[in-house]
Amino acid sequence: MPESRLTTRDYLLVCGALLALTALTYAAAGFDLGIWNAIIALGIAALKAALIILFFMHARGGIPLVPITIAAALLWLAILLAGTLNDVVTRGWLHVPGR
Amino acid sequence: MSDSLAARHAEGAQYQQETTVFGMWVFLVTELMLFGALFTLYASYRYFYPEAFLAGSQLLNAGLAALNTAVLIVSSLCIALAAQAAQAKKRGLLTLYLLGAAGLGLLFMVLKGVEYSQHYADRLVPGIAFAYQGAHAPQVQLFLLLYFAMTGVHAIHLLIGIGLVGTVALRLWLRPAAEHGTEVELVGLYWHFVDVIWIFLFPLLYLVGRHA
């Protein structure tokens, strides 16, 4: 844990942004925006997660191995999702007799 | 000579601290794989049954979940400030923030319990009490099964987090003069991770059906 250069004010600002984004995602979900509902909801969630990881978890400007670890985690998660959804989404494409 | 020894000792302590923090991150990656499997199941079944996920989501209490999201965010703020107080060796503030975070964690669990008991009263608990009569009933049951699995595994993690924060607070009380920076940072990393998981659960489970 390297010496944190973040001040109490910084933490309060990040917390305020997280609460504002929560209100925003809750409000945005009330409108029927088609596919954009999911994109906005996941985009805001990703932004909130990034704020927590970068500031609260000190991933920024800390131990150099930590960003690499996070990148590796996201890569494996992407492989898991892409590999599975590759099967799920394309199942109906080939019209296998008997199915 | 003694100067260089002291310097090497300080360097060793810092190296040790960085190693434990890195170890915690590696553990959190394995935790992400656990939740990642659940998110993958969610994505697959939502692709198959989008209408049922919409209908299932409408059975949940989005307002209460939004409140619970805010509770967890403020608890994460408490933990972040606790790590800062531990670094500055401000023991009073550290104790206050730790107890604040644990208290907010417990508040989250109480509100979650209120939700779960409401689901039981509404007969929406697959396998125990399920009497949903609307369209796509079997697929809605699947959605609710995923809902209970995901929020349940998350709640177990939060309970562990509350226990860890309580343990740190107890150690602080028993050995006030000892160094607590590293353990507060480690517990904090776990706590924030559990918060990040909830931040994705909230829109995926509760907000899907709000517009309809």
Tab-separated table of C-alpha atoms in Angstrom:
chain	number	residue	atom	x	y	z
A	1	MET	CA	0.000	0.000	0.000
A	2	PRO	CA	1.800	3.118	-1.207
A	3	GLU	CA	1.169	6.410	0.547
A	4	SER	CA	-2.201	7.635	-0.659
A	5	ARG	CA	-2.180	11.132	-2.099
A	6	LEU	CA	-5.976	11.314	-2.090
A	7	THR	CA	-7.569	13.745	0.350
A	8	THR	CA	-10.824	13.381	2.264
A	9	ARG	CA	-12.334	15.849	-0.229
A	10	ASP	CA	-11.384	13.543	-3.117
A	11	TYR	CA	-13.092	10.574	-1.450
A	12	LEU	CA	-16.221	12.640	-0.755
A	13	LEU	CA	-16.325	13.809	-4.400
A	14	VAL	CA	-16.014	10.217	-5.679
A	15	CYS	CA	-18.787	9.126	-3.300
A	16	GLY	CA	-20.996	12.000	-4.476
A	17	ALA	CA	-20.416	11.013	-8.110
A	18	LEU	CA	-21.297	7.381	-7.315
A	19	LEU	CA	-24.559	8.411	-5.613
A	20	ALA	CA	-25.439	10.755	-8.511
A	21	LEU	CA	-24.796	7.977	-11.042
A	22	THR	CA	-27.023	5.630	-9.006
A	23	ALA	CA	-29.864	8.171	-9.172
A	24	LEU	CA	-29.195	8.666	-12.908
A	25	THR	CA	-29.300	4.938	-13.754
A	26	TYR	CA	-32.495	4.543	-11.671
A	27	ALA	CA	-34.142	7.459	-13.509
A	28	ALA	CA	-32.926	6.363	-16.968
A	29	ALA	CA	-34.401	2.885	-16.424
A	30	GLY	CA	-37.863	4.465	-16.207
A	31	PHE	CA	-37.875	5.340	-19.926
A	32	ASP	CA	-38.334	2.824	-22.724
A	33	LEU	CA	-35.193	3.346	-24.819
A	34	GLY	CA	-35.059	-0.075	-26.442
A	35	ILE	CA	-31.572	-1.520	-26.628
A	36	TRP	CA	-30.203	1.708	-25.099
A	37	ASN	CA	-31.699	0.808	-21.706
A	38	ALA	CA	-29.206	-2.035	-21.354
A	39	ILE	CA	-26.310	-0.026	-22.802
A	40	ILE	CA	-26.905	2.952	-20.479
A	41	ALA	CA	-27.413	0.707	-17.416
A	42	LEU	CA	-24.223	-1.292	-18.039
A	43	GLY	CA	-22.263	1.809	-19.076
A	44	ILE	CA	-23.138	3.615	-15.846
A	45	ALA	CA	-22.364	0.460	-13.828
A	46	ALA	CA	-18.963	0.175	-15.535
A	47	LEU	CA	-18.247	3.853	-14.846
A	48	LYS	CA	-19.156	3.415	-11.151
A	49	ALA	CA	-16.986	0.291	-10.929
A	50	ALA	CA	-14.086	2.192	-12.535
A	51	LEU	CA	-14.442	5.025	-9.991
A	52	ILE	CA	-14.363	2.555	-7.083
A	53	ILE	CA	-11.441	0.558	-8.482
A	54	LEU	CA	-9.339	3.612	-9.414
A	55	PHE	CA	-9.938	5.727	-6.298
A	56	PHE	CA	-11.254	3.610	-3.403
A	57	MET	CA	-9.109	0.565	-4.246
A	58	HIS	CA	-6.033	2.664	-5.124
A	59	ALA	CA	-5.451	0.867	-8.429
A	60	ARG	CA	-4.157	4.147	-9.829
A	61	GLY	CA	-0.584	5.168	-9.042
A	62	GLY	CA	-0.024	2.249	-6.655
A	63	ILE	CA	1.646	-1.117	-7.133
A	64	PRO	CA	2.477	-1.599	-10.856
A	65	LEU	CA	1.347	-5.254	-10.770
A	66	VAL	CA	-2.220	-4.293	-9.813
A	67	PRO	CA	-3.303	-2.766	-13.168
A	68	ILE	CA	-1.854	-5.817	-14.949
A	69	THR	CA	-3.820	-8.096	-12.591
A	70	ILE	CA	-7.041	-6.174	-13.286
A	71	ALA	CA	-6.424	-6.332	-17.044
A	72	ALA	CA	-5.833	-10.098	-16.813
A	73	ALA	CA	-9.062	-10.534	-14.808
A	74	LEU	CA	-11.085	-8.597	-17.393
A	75	LEU	CA	-9.491	-10.588	-20.215
A	76	TRP	CA	-10.469	-13.915	-18.609
A	77	LEU	CA	-13.977	-12.630	-17.899
A	78	ALA	CA	-14.250	-11.573	-21.564
A	79	ILE	CA	-13.130	-15.053	-22.693
A	80	LEU	CA	-15.726	-16.661	-20.400
A	81	LEU	CA	-18.548	-14.430	-21.676
A	82	ALA	CA	-17.515	-14.426	-25.339
A	83	GLY	CA	-16.947	-18.183	-25.456
A	84	THR	CA	-20.309	-18.989	-23.856
A	85	LEU	CA	-22.367	-16.392	-25.719
A	86	ASN	CA	-20.712	-17.475	-28.974
A	87	ASP	CA	-22.508	-20.778	-28.467
A	88	VAL	CA	-25.764	-19.397	-27.023
A	89	VAL	CA	-26.368	-16.714	-29.646
A	90	THR	CA	-25.481	-18.805	-32.713
A	91	ARG	CA	-27.437	-21.930	-31.757
A	92	GLY	CA	-30.405	-21.042	-33.947
A	93	TRP	CA	-28.299	-20.127	-36.971
A	94	LEU	CA	-27.644	-23.626	-38.221
A	95	HIS	CA	-30.907	-25.382	-38.871
A	96	VAL	CA	-30.024	-28.777	-37.571
A	97	PRO	CA	-32.717	-31.309	-38.510
A	98	GLY	CA	-34.686	-32.510	-35.536
A	99	ARG	CA	-34.199	-29.319	-33.516
B	1	MET	CA	25.789	1.382	8.531
B	2	SER	CA	22.809	1.598	10.872
B	3	ASP	CA	21.206	4.031	8.454
B	4	SER	CA	21.409	1.602	5.564
B	5	LEU	CA	20.115	-1.187	7.822
B	6	ALA	CA	17.137	0.939	8.789
B	7	ALA	CA	16.577	1.814	5.147
B	8	ARG	CA	16.729	-1.834	4.157
B	9	HIS	CA	14.324	-2.701	6.955
B	10	ALA	CA	11.868	-0.054	5.757
B	11	GLU	CA	12.244	-1.308	2.201
B	12	GLY	CA	11.566	-4.866	3.388
B	13	ALA	CA	8.438	-3.786	5.245
B	14	GLN	CA	7.163	-1.954	2.179
B	15	TYR	CA	7.912	-4.971	-0.027
B	16	GLN	CA	5.995	-7.202	2.414
B	17	GLN	CA	3.032	-4.838	2.372
B	18	GLU	CA	2.978	-4.663	-1.430
B	19	THR	CA	3.146	-8.463	-1.639
B	20	THR	CA	0.135	-8.946	0.641
B	21	VAL	CA	-1.868	-6.295	-1.247
B	22	PHE	CA	-0.989	-7.996	-4.540
B	23	GLY	CA	-2.034	-11.350	-3.055
B	24	MET	CA	-5.412	-9.867	-2.127
B	25	TRP	CA	-5.885	-8.668	-5.706
B	26	VAL	CA	-5.125	-12.157	-7.056
B	27	PHE	CA	-7.723	-13.583	-4.637
B	28	LEU	CA	-10.264	-11.019	-5.840
B	29	VAL	CA	-9.612	-12.140	-9.437
B	30	THR	CA	-10.621	-15.690	-8.469
B	31	GLU	CA	-13.716	-14.224	-6.798
B	32	LEU	CA	-14.523	-12.418	-10.041
B	33	MET	CA	-14.419	-15.781	-11.826
B	34	LEU	CA	-17.039	-17.100	-9.345
B	35	PHE	CA	-19.384	-14.170	-9.972
B	36	GLY	CA	-18.381	-14.165	-13.654
B	37	ALA	CA	-19.907	-17.635	-14.049
B	38	LEU	CA	-23.184	-16.359	-12.574
B	39	PHE	CA	-23.142	-13.284	-14.836
B	40	THR	CA	-22.523	-15.569	-17.828
B	41	LEU	CA	-25.524	-17.733	-16.863
B	42	TYR	CA	-27.581	-14.559	-16.519
B	43	ALA	CA	-26.511	-13.306	-19.972
B	44	SER	CA	-27.303	-16.664	-21.592
B	45	TYR	CA	-30.775	-17.044	-20.095
B	46	ARG	CA	-31.624	-13.408	-20.662
B	47	TYR	CA	-30.776	-13.949	-24.337
B	48	PHE	CA	-33.152	-16.952	-24.436
B	49	TYR	CA	-36.010	-15.422	-22.380
B	50	PRO	CA	-35.944	-11.602	-22.568
B	51	GLU	CA	-39.701	-11.223	-21.813
B	52	ALA	CA	-39.513	-13.417	-18.726
B	53	PHE	CA	-36.525	-11.443	-17.369
B	54	LEU	CA	-38.527	-8.250	-17.871
B	55	ALA	CA	-41.546	-9.720	-16.076
B	56	GLY	CA	-39.395	-11.203	-13.302
B	57	SER	CA	-37.593	-7.920	-12.729
B	58	GLN	CA	-40.925	-6.151	-12.221
B	59	LEU	CA	-41.646	-8.444	-9.265
B	60	LEU	CA	-38.656	-6.999	-7.379
B	61	ASN	CA	-38.485	-3.821	-5.302
B	62	ALA	CA	-36.253	-1.481	-7.346
B	63	GLY	CA	-36.655	1.470	-4.968
B	64	LEU	CA	-35.432	-0.504	-1.969
B	65	ALA	CA	-32.525	-1.843	-4.052
B	66	ALA	CA	-31.570	1.714	-5.097
B	67	LEU	CA	-31.541	2.695	-1.419
B	68	ASN	CA	-29.394	-0.353	-0.666
B	69	THR	CA	-26.988	0.660	-3.459
B	70	ALA	CA	-26.563	4.049	-1.771
B	71	VAL	CA	-26.020	2.327	1.597
B	72	LEU	CA	-23.213	0.193	0.133
B	73	ILE	CA	-21.601	3.179	-1.631
B	74	VAL	CA	-21.488	5.178	1.611
B	75	SER	CA	-20.101	2.109	3.432
B	76	SER	CA	-17.335	1.951	0.805
B	77	LEU	CA	-16.621	5.636	1.462
B	78	CYS	CA	-16.289	4.780	5.182
B	79	ILE	CA	-13.786	2.009	4.394
B	80	ALA	CA	-11.770	4.296	2.088
B	81	LEU	CA	-11.648	6.947	4.819
B	82	ALA	CA	-10.725	4.244	7.347
B	83	ALA	CA	-7.683	3.286	5.237
B	84	GLN	CA	-6.734	6.965	5.107
B	85	ALA	CA	-7.127	7.302	8.899
B	86	ALA	CA	-5.025	4.150	9.450
B	87	GLN	CA	-2.227	5.638	7.352
B	88	ALA	CA	-2.382	8.876	9.330
B	89	LYS	CA	-2.458	6.802	12.569
B	90	LYS	CA	-5.705	8.486	13.689
B	91	ARG	CA	-7.088	5.656	15.806
B	92	GLY	CA	-10.310	7.340	16.916
B	93	LEU	CA	-11.331	8.176	13.363
B	94	LEU	CA	-10.293	4.715	12.174
B	95	THR	CA	-12.540	3.028	14.765
B	96	LEU	CA	-15.420	5.341	13.866
B	97	TYR	CA	-15.159	4.627	10.120
B	98	LEU	CA	-14.805	0.863	10.633
B	99	LEU	CA	-17.887	0.752	12.856
B	100	GLY	CA	-19.724	2.996	10.379
B	101	ALA	CA	-18.945	0.647	7.483
B	102	ALA	CA	-19.928	-2.454	9.459
B	103	GLY	CA	-23.151	-0.745	10.581
B	104	LEU	CA	-24.060	0.200	7.008
B	105	GLY	CA	-23.250	-3.368	5.925
B	106	LEU	CA	-25.676	-4.651	8.540
B	107	LEU	CA	-28.297	-2.126	7.392
B	108	PHE	CA	-27.909	-3.527	3.855
B	109	MET	CA	-28.479	-7.057	5.199
B	110	VAL	CA	-31.594	-5.939	7.113
B	111	LEU	CA	-33.083	-4.275	4.003
B	112	LYS	CA	-32.200	-7.378	1.963
B	113	GLY	CA	-33.971	-9.478	4.590
B	114	VAL	CA	-37.060	-7.262	4.264
B	115	GLU	CA	-36.956	-7.883	0.500
B	116	TYR	CA	-36.537	-11.649	0.878
B	117	SER	CA	-39.420	-11.882	3.369
B	118	GLN	CA	-41.593	-9.904	0.945
B	119	HIS	CA	-40.714	-12.409	-1.824
B	120	TYR	CA	-41.708	-15.223	0.517
B	121	ALA	CA	-45.010	-13.511	1.315
B	122	ASP	CA	-45.579	-13.008	-2.449
B	123	ARG	CA	-44.806	-16.713	-3.081
B	124	LEU	CA	-41.856	-15.919	-5.357
B	125	VAL	CA	-39.221	-18.237	-3.880
B	126	PRO	CA	-38.431	-21.076	-6.326
B	127	GLY	CA	-38.401	-24.485	-4.688
B	128	ILE	CA	-39.811	-23.259	-1.362
B	129	ALA	CA	-42.842	-21.122	-2.067
B	130	PHE	CA	-43.553	-20.411	-5.707
B	131	ALA	CA	-47.007	-19.615	-7.018
B	132	TYR	CA	-46.429	-17.120	-9.838
B	133	GLN	CA	-49.324	-17.437	-12.278
B	134	GLY	CA	-48.435	-14.928	-15.009
B	135	ALA	CA	-47.071	-15.531	-18.490
B	136	HIS	CA	-43.736	-17.375	-18.898
B	137	ALA	CA	-44.040	-18.748	-15.334
B	138	PRO	CA	-41.247	-21.396	-15.673
B	139	GLN	CA	-38.839	-18.824	-17.166
B	140	VAL	CA	-39.749	-16.246	-14.512
B	141	GLN	CA	-38.931	-18.930	-11.956
B	142	LEU	CA	-35.538	-19.325	-13.632
B	143	PHE	CA	-34.970	-15.571	-13.393
B	144	LEU	CA	-35.880	-15.608	-9.704
B	145	LEU	CA	-33.601	-18.598	-9.117
B	146	LEU	CA	-30.727	-16.589	-10.631
B	147	TYR	CA	-31.818	-13.570	-8.563
B	148	PHE	CA	-31.630	-15.552	-5.322
B	149	ALA	CA	-28.342	-17.232	-6.299
B	150	MET	CA	-26.649	-13.957	-7.251
B	151	THR	CA	-27.946	-11.794	-4.404
B	152	GLY	CA	-27.466	-14.724	-1.983
B	153	VAL	CA	-23.809	-15.280	-2.903
B	154	HIS	CA	-23.331	-11.518	-2.735
B	155	ALA	CA	-24.971	-11.358	0.712
B	156	ILE	CA	-22.701	-14.153	1.990
B	157	HIS	CA	-19.706	-12.129	0.799
B	158	LEU	CA	-21.012	-9.033	2.533
B	159	LEU	CA	-21.509	-10.991	5.775
B	160	ILE	CA	-17.877	-12.158	5.546
B	161	GLY	CA	-16.865	-8.537	4.927
B	162	ILE	CA	-18.765	-7.383	8.019
B	163	GLY	CA	-17.026	-10.111	10.023
B	164	LEU	CA	-13.606	-9.023	8.718
B	165	VAL	CA	-14.231	-5.337	9.470
B	166	GLY	CA	-15.417	-6.329	12.957
B	167	THR	CA	-12.263	-8.397	13.436
B	168	VAL	CA	-10.042	-5.455	12.448
B	169	ALA	CA	-11.977	-3.188	14.840
B	170	LEU	CA	-11.511	-5.769	17.620
B	171	ARG	CA	-7.757	-6.051	16.930
B	172	LEU	CA	-7.513	-2.276	16.967
B	173	TRP	CA	-9.205	-2.227	20.367
B	174	LEU	CA	-7.008	-5.019	21.779
B	175	ARG	CA	-3.690	-3.718	20.360
B	176	PRO	CA	-4.174	-0.011	19.754
B	177	ALA	CA	-0.472	0.793	19.320
B	178	ALA	CA	0.200	-1.822	16.629
B	179	GLU	CA	0.342	-1.094	12.895
B	180	HIS	CA	-3.077	-1.629	11.272
B	181	GLY	CA	-2.613	0.043	7.869
B	182	THR	CA	-2.115	-3.141	5.863
B	183	GLU	CA	-5.054	-5.070	7.308
B	184	VAL	CA	-7.411	-2.124	6.848
B	185	GLU	CA	-6.249	-1.838	3.210
B	186	LEU	CA	-6.754	-5.588	2.608
B	187	VAL	CA	-10.225	-5.709	4.170
B	188	GLY	CA	-11.034	-2.529	2.255
B	189	LEU	CA	-10.110	-4.132	-1.081
B	190	TYR	CA	-12.488	-7.026	-0.316
B	191	TRP	CA	-15.256	-4.645	0.764
B	192	HIS	CA	-14.983	-2.495	-2.374
B	193	PHE	CA	-14.988	-5.637	-4.544
B	194	VAL	CA	-18.288	-6.753	-2.975
B	195	ASP	CA	-19.621	-3.236	-3.625
B	196	VAL	CA	-18.571	-3.424	-7.316
B	197	ILE	CA	-20.432	-6.743	-7.707
B	198	TRP	CA	-23.611	-5.168	-6.299
B	199	ILE	CA	-23.241	-2.204	-8.668
B	200	PHE	CA	-23.652	-4.657	-11.567
B	201	LEU	CA	-26.367	-6.763	-9.866
B	202	PHE	CA	-28.528	-3.686	-9.257
B	203	PRO	CA	-29.248	-2.741	-12.915
B	204	LEU	CA	-29.170	-6.339	-14.203
B	205	LEU	CA	-31.755	-7.636	-11.719
B	206	TYR	CA	-33.841	-4.657	-10.638
B	207	LEU	CA	-33.828	-2.101	-13.461
B	208	VAL	CA	-34.504	-4.400	-16.443
B	209	GLY	CA	-38.281	-4.124	-16.212
B	210	ARG	CA	-38.739	-0.615	-14.775
B	211	HIS	CA	-39.637	1.084	-18.076
B	212	ALA	CA	-42.431	-1.327	-18.974
